[in-house]
mmCIF file of C-alpha atoms in Angstrom:
data_model
loop_
_atom_site.group_PDB
_atom_site.id
_atom_site.type_symbol
_atom_site.label_atom_id
_atom_site.label_comp_id
_atom_site.label_asym_id
_atom_site.label_seq_id
_atom_site.Cartn_x
_atom_site.Cartn_y
_atom_site.Cartn_z
ATOM 1 C CA MET A 6 -3.766 172.334 311.594
ATOM 2 C CA SER A 7 -2.510 175.810 312.494
ATOM 3 C CA PHE A 8 0.730 175.236 310.580
ATOM 4 C CA LEU A 9 -1.346 175.060 307.373
ATOM 5 C CA THR A 10 -2.095 178.771 307.687
ATOM 6 C CA GLN A 11 1.504 179.874 308.251
ATOM 7 C CA PRO A 12 2.992 182.118 305.533
ATOM 8 C CA LEU A 13 5.990 179.832 304.933
ATOM 9 C CA TRP A 14 3.725 176.808 304.484
ATOM 10 C CA MET A 15 1.560 178.775 302.085
ATOM 11 C CA LEU A 16 4.667 179.760 300.127
ATOM 12 C CA PHE A 17 5.750 176.116 299.973
ATOM 13 C CA THR A 18 2.251 175.099 298.837
ATOM 14 C CA ILE A 19 2.186 177.682 296.046
ATOM 15 C CA LEU A 20 5.604 176.620 294.749
ATOM 16 C CA ALA A 21 4.782 172.912 295.029
ATOM 17 C CA VAL A 22 1.471 173.279 293.196
ATOM 18 C CA TYR A 23 3.123 175.329 290.449
ATOM 19 C CA GLN A 24 5.804 172.675 289.985
ATOM 20 C CA PHE A 25 3.050 170.076 289.766
ATOM 21 C CA ALA A 26 1.276 172.210 287.147
ATOM 22 C CA LEU A 27 4.498 172.473 285.108
ATOM 23 C CA TRP A 28 4.988 168.705 285.324
ATOM 24 C CA LEU A 29 1.395 168.050 284.290
ATOM 25 C CA ARG A 30 1.711 170.352 281.278
ATOM 26 C CA LYS A 31 4.970 168.740 280.189
ATOM 27 C CA THR A 32 3.885 165.122 280.604
ATOM 28 C CA SER A 33 0.421 165.591 279.081
ATOM 29 C CA GLY A 34 1.605 167.773 276.205
ATOM 30 C CA SER A 35 -1.827 169.404 276.214
ATOM 31 C CA VAL A 36 -2.114 173.111 275.435
ATOM 32 C CA TRP A 37 -5.344 173.092 277.447
ATOM 33 C CA LEU A 38 -3.420 172.668 280.690
ATOM 34 C CA PRO A 39 -1.488 175.930 281.061
ATOM 35 C CA PRO A 40 0.350 176.008 284.432
ATOM 36 C CA ILE A 41 -1.320 179.254 285.535
ATOM 37 C CA LEU A 42 -4.813 177.836 285.083
ATOM 38 C CA THR A 43 -3.980 174.478 286.678
ATOM 39 C CA CYS A 44 -2.260 176.169 289.601
ATOM 40 C CA THR A 45 -5.209 178.508 290.176
ATOM 41 C CA VAL A 46 -7.792 175.709 290.143
ATOM 42 C CA VAL A 47 -5.778 173.460 292.474
ATOM 43 C CA LEU A 48 -5.074 176.251 294.975
ATOM 44 C CA ILE A 49 -8.719 177.331 295.076
ATOM 45 C CA ALA A 50 -9.763 173.721 295.713
ATOM 46 C CA TYR A 51 -7.086 173.399 298.413
ATOM 47 C CA LEU A 52 -8.283 176.517 300.261
ATOM 48 C CA LYS A 53 -11.926 175.485 299.996
ATOM 49 C CA LEU A 54 -11.420 171.888 301.127
ATOM 50 C CA LEU A 55 -9.361 172.895 304.161
ATOM 51 C CA ASN A 56 -11.507 175.967 304.860
ATOM 52 C CA ILE A 57 -8.489 178.276 304.884
ATOM 53 C CA ASP A 58 -9.226 181.986 304.749
ATOM 54 C CA TYR A 59 -7.812 183.863 301.785
ATOM 55 C CA SER A 60 -5.966 186.280 304.071
ATOM 56 C CA HIS A 61 -3.704 183.420 305.210
ATOM 57 C CA PHE A 62 -2.998 182.445 301.619
ATOM 58 C CA GLU A 63 -2.290 186.083 300.721
ATOM 59 C CA ALA A 64 0.476 186.268 303.337
ATOM 60 C CA GLY A 65 2.377 183.537 301.503
ATOM 61 C CA ALA A 66 1.498 184.876 298.052
ATOM 62 C CA ASP A 67 2.949 188.278 298.984
ATOM 63 C CA MET A 68 6.378 186.658 299.254
ATOM 64 C CA VAL A 69 6.073 185.506 295.651
ATOM 65 C CA ALA A 70 4.751 188.896 294.535
ATOM 66 C CA PHE A 71 7.737 190.628 296.131
ATOM 67 C CA TRP A 72 10.183 188.743 293.905
ATOM 68 C CA LEU A 73 8.077 189.248 290.799
ATOM 69 C CA LYS A 74 8.974 192.934 290.801
ATOM 70 C CA PRO A 75 12.743 192.539 290.375
ATOM 71 C CA ALA A 76 12.132 189.546 288.084
ATOM 72 C CA VAL A 77 10.401 191.864 285.611
ATOM 73 C CA VAL A 78 13.759 193.583 285.088
ATOM 74 C CA VAL A 79 14.974 190.370 283.412
ATOM 75 C CA LEU A 80 12.584 191.117 280.541
ATOM 76 C CA ALA A 81 14.764 194.094 279.643
ATOM 77 C CA VAL A 82 17.694 191.827 278.738
ATOM 78 C CA PRO A 83 16.328 190.403 275.436
ATOM 79 C CA LEU A 84 15.027 193.881 274.578
ATOM 80 C CA TYR A 85 18.483 195.389 275.019
ATOM 81 C CA GLN A 86 20.112 192.598 273.015
ATOM 82 C CA ARG A 87 17.827 193.345 270.056
ATOM 83 C CA ARG A 88 17.714 197.116 270.358
ATOM 84 C CA ASP A 89 19.225 197.669 266.886
ATOM 85 C CA LYS A 90 16.549 195.564 265.169
ATOM 86 C CA ILE A 91 13.798 197.212 267.186
ATOM 87 C CA ILE A 92 15.006 200.725 266.314
ATOM 88 C CA LYS A 93 15.014 199.843 262.602
ATOM 89 C CA LEU A 94 11.402 198.645 262.885
ATOM 90 C CA TRP A 95 10.181 201.621 264.924
ATOM 91 C CA LEU A 96 7.599 202.796 262.374
ATOM 92 C CA PRO A 97 5.774 199.473 261.723
ATOM 93 C CA ILE A 98 5.980 198.673 265.432
ATOM 94 C CA THR A 99 4.444 202.027 266.396
ATOM 95 C CA ILE A 100 1.649 201.805 263.822
ATOM 96 C CA SER A 101 0.815 198.186 264.612
ATOM 97 C CA GLN A 102 0.750 198.868 268.339
ATOM 98 C CA LEU A 103 -1.493 201.898 267.925
ATOM 99 C CA VAL A 104 -3.944 199.835 265.887
ATOM 100 C CA GLY A 105 -3.598 196.926 268.306
ATOM 101 C CA ALA A 106 -4.368 199.104 271.328
ATOM 102 C CA MET A 107 -7.497 200.464 269.664
ATOM 103 C CA VAL A 108 -8.665 196.994 268.587
ATOM 104 C CA GLY A 109 -8.018 195.618 272.064
ATOM 105 C CA LEU A 110 -10.155 198.311 273.701
ATOM 106 C CA VAL A 111 -12.969 198.238 271.150
ATOM 107 C CA SER A 112 -13.167 194.429 270.968
ATOM 108 C CA GLY A 113 -13.654 194.130 274.731
ATOM 109 C CA VAL A 114 -16.608 196.519 274.641
ATOM 110 C CA TRP A 115 -18.021 195.055 271.427
ATOM 111 C CA LEU A 116 -17.896 191.434 272.609
ATOM 112 C CA ALA A 117 -19.544 192.321 275.907
ATOM 113 C CA LYS A 118 -22.346 194.221 274.175
ATOM 114 C CA MET A 119 -22.789 191.455 271.588
ATOM 115 C CA PHE A 120 -23.562 188.991 274.388
ATOM 116 C CA GLY A 121 -26.027 191.367 276.033
ATOM 117 C CA ALA A 122 -23.860 192.727 278.848
ATOM 118 C CA SER A 123 -24.768 195.994 280.525
ATOM 119 C CA ASP A 124 -22.846 199.188 279.798
ATOM 120 C CA ILE A 125 -20.933 198.998 283.099
ATOM 121 C CA VAL A 126 -19.771 195.438 282.350
ATOM 122 C CA ALA A 127 -18.765 196.440 278.812
ATOM 123 C CA LEU A 128 -16.760 199.354 280.206
ATOM 124 C CA SER A 129 -15.087 197.016 282.692
ATOM 125 C CA LEU A 130 -13.912 194.716 279.881
ATOM 126 C CA ALA A 131 -12.479 197.464 277.686
ATOM 127 C CA ALA A 132 -8.967 197.039 279.118
ATOM 128 C CA LYS A 133 -8.958 193.227 279.038
ATOM 129 C CA SER A 134 -5.805 193.067 276.889
ATOM 130 C CA VAL A 135 -3.756 195.436 279.052
ATOM 131 C CA THR A 136 -1.438 194.264 281.817
ATOM 132 C CA ASN A 137 -3.344 194.170 285.102
ATOM 133 C CA PRO A 138 -1.947 197.218 287.014
ATOM 134 C CA ILE A 139 -2.556 199.529 284.043
ATOM 135 C CA ALA A 140 -5.881 197.857 283.212
ATOM 136 C CA LEU A 141 -7.206 198.560 286.714
ATOM 137 C CA GLU A 142 -6.179 202.206 286.462
ATOM 138 C CA ILE A 143 -7.965 202.518 283.102
ATOM 139 C CA THR A 144 -11.088 200.921 284.548
ATOM 140 C CA GLN A 145 -11.123 203.269 287.525
ATOM 141 C CA SER A 146 -10.761 206.284 285.222
ATOM 142 C CA LEU A 147 -13.806 205.028 283.283
ATOM 143 C CA GLY A 148 -15.821 204.547 286.477
ATOM 144 C CA ALA A 149 -16.219 200.815 285.845
ATOM 145 C CA ILE A 150 -15.721 197.701 288.017
ATOM 146 C CA PRO A 151 -12.078 196.642 288.627
ATOM 147 C CA ALA A 152 -12.999 193.100 289.712
ATOM 148 C CA ILE A 153 -14.587 192.388 286.319
ATOM 149 C CA THR A 154 -11.546 193.887 284.599
ATOM 150 C CA ALA A 155 -9.233 191.560 286.540
ATOM 151 C CA VAL A 156 -11.213 188.524 285.378
ATOM 152 C CA GLY A 157 -11.151 189.779 281.784
ATOM 153 C CA VAL A 158 -7.392 190.319 281.931
ATOM 154 C CA ILE A 159 -6.816 186.764 283.187
ATOM 155 C CA PHE A 160 -9.128 185.311 280.542
ATOM 156 C CA ALA A 161 -7.439 187.241 277.711
ATOM 157 C CA GLY A 162 -4.065 186.091 278.970
ATOM 158 C CA LEU A 163 -5.083 182.444 279.133
ATOM 159 C CA VAL A 164 -6.599 182.491 275.638
ATOM 160 C CA GLY A 165 -3.381 183.924 274.219
ATOM 161 C CA GLN A 166 -1.227 181.503 276.148
ATOM 162 C CA ILE A 167 -3.251 178.461 275.070
ATOM 163 C CA ILE A 168 -4.073 179.137 271.411
ATOM 164 C CA GLY A 169 -2.263 182.379 270.543
ATOM 165 C CA PHE A 170 0.526 180.852 268.482
ATOM 166 C CA LYS A 171 -1.860 178.416 266.795
ATOM 167 C CA LEU A 172 -4.075 181.291 265.645
ATOM 168 C CA LEU A 173 -1.067 183.174 264.342
ATOM 169 C CA GLU A 174 0.106 180.115 262.408
ATOM 170 C CA ILE A 175 -3.368 179.698 260.895
ATOM 171 C CA ALA A 176 -3.226 183.358 259.855
ATOM 172 C CA ARG A 177 0.222 182.638 258.328
ATOM 173 C CA ILE A 178 1.930 185.148 260.586
ATOM 174 C CA ARG A 179 5.288 183.514 261.199
ATOM 175 C CA ARG A 180 7.861 186.230 261.886
ATOM 176 C CA ALA A 181 9.150 186.200 265.445
ATOM 177 C CA SER A 182 8.713 189.966 265.706
ATOM 178 C CA ALA A 183 5.081 189.877 264.536
ATOM 179 C CA GLN A 184 4.144 186.876 266.683
ATOM 180 C CA GLY A 185 5.828 188.310 269.769
ATOM 181 C CA LEU A 186 4.224 191.735 269.404
ATOM 182 C CA ALA A 187 0.802 190.148 268.892
ATOM 183 C CA LEU A 188 1.088 187.927 271.966
ATOM 184 C CA GLY A 189 2.361 190.728 274.197
ATOM 185 C CA SER A 190 -0.297 193.165 272.988
ATOM 186 C CA ALA A 191 -3.253 190.803 273.276
ATOM 187 C CA SER A 192 -2.283 188.650 276.243
ATOM 188 C CA HIS A 193 0.172 190.761 278.296
ATOM 189 C CA ALA A 194 2.261 188.807 280.863
ATOM 190 C CA LEU A 195 0.833 185.396 279.981
ATOM 191 C CA GLY A 196 1.564 186.150 276.347
ATOM 192 C CA ILE A 197 5.175 186.852 277.291
ATOM 193 C CA ASN A 198 5.249 183.560 279.190
ATOM 194 C CA ALA A 199 4.114 181.720 276.070
ATOM 195 C CA ALA A 200 6.656 183.649 273.974
ATOM 196 C CA TRP A 201 9.520 182.654 276.292
ATOM 197 C CA GLN A 202 8.779 179.037 275.474
ATOM 198 C CA LYS A 203 9.452 179.811 271.805
ATOM 199 C CA GLY A 204 12.684 181.704 272.475
ATOM 200 C CA PRO A 205 14.188 184.991 273.712
ATOM 201 C CA GLU A 206 13.524 186.822 270.420
ATOM 202 C CA TYR A 207 9.793 186.141 270.709
ATOM 203 C CA ALA A 208 9.912 187.201 274.355
ATOM 204 C CA ALA A 209 11.677 190.464 273.504
ATOM 205 C CA TYR A 210 8.963 191.539 271.080
ATOM 206 C CA ALA A 211 6.204 190.272 273.380
ATOM 207 C CA THR A 212 7.619 192.470 276.146
ATOM 208 C CA LEU A 213 7.652 195.408 273.754
ATOM 209 C CA GLY A 214 4.029 194.651 272.853
ATOM 210 C CA LEU A 215 2.986 194.628 276.505
ATOM 211 C CA ILE A 216 4.720 197.963 277.175
ATOM 212 C CA PHE A 217 3.382 199.725 274.074
ATOM 213 C CA ASN A 218 -0.131 198.389 274.556
ATOM 214 C CA GLY A 219 -0.233 199.506 278.175
ATOM 215 C CA ILE A 220 0.979 203.033 277.433
ATOM 216 C CA LEU A 221 -1.147 203.571 274.328
ATOM 217 C CA SER A 222 -4.289 202.047 275.861
ATOM 218 C CA ALA A 223 -3.973 204.290 278.915
ATOM 219 C CA ALA A 224 -3.642 207.326 276.630
ATOM 220 C CA ILE A 225 -6.462 206.376 274.237
ATOM 221 C CA ALA A 226 -9.089 204.777 276.500
ATOM 222 C CA PRO A 227 -10.384 207.963 278.230
ATOM 223 C CA TYR A 228 -11.259 209.407 274.809
ATOM 224 C CA LEU A 229 -12.121 206.351 272.703
ATOM 225 C CA ILE A 230 -14.318 204.388 275.119
ATOM 226 C CA PRO A 231 -16.746 207.221 276.062
ATOM 227 C CA TRP A 232 -17.072 207.984 272.321
ATOM 228 C CA LEU A 233 -18.197 204.378 271.706
ATOM 229 C CA PHE A 234 -21.069 204.885 274.127
ATOM 230 C CA GLY A 235 -21.985 208.154 272.481
#
């Protein structure tokens, strides 16, 4: 059984489970089976059933994480290809992203308080719509709990990936630029993933939404969030 804990086997397992999740999503046609969620559930069950320590899994996952960093550079390609359109829309993009960043921060706190969460939990969920590395930095600056933030970030991403485009269609928001910006702002990397499935133009604006939301949220949060708690 020792081979089951080897980094290369863990890497193979991660890739195999993700391929299975992609196949399941494609064959079922269900929006409620996003690959990220399916993959997470299956891998957790796998580790629990075989009693494999997370540290062994992490050794294989690090190999995937290493290649994610250069892969992010690919997101710059559709942005560059549409730079002229983006420059022409700089004012509505800037205003919408400023409003979006504020709504994202306030809604996390408001929803938590509405359901009776403590102040520390509400603070931890403020950055739920920001990409994870920036969200954790925001949470630490607020003196909140990063682990809760990480869960909130994943949840926000999954909601956007599963029903984001459906909500936008219901709201009669149909422009690729508007849909992409909304998905990237509200659901970060998973929003970009959903946008890629619609096309590179959607992905370009979703990437822009993720970048703007991260920068603006980091700048606004230290001033806006403490003000909400008076």
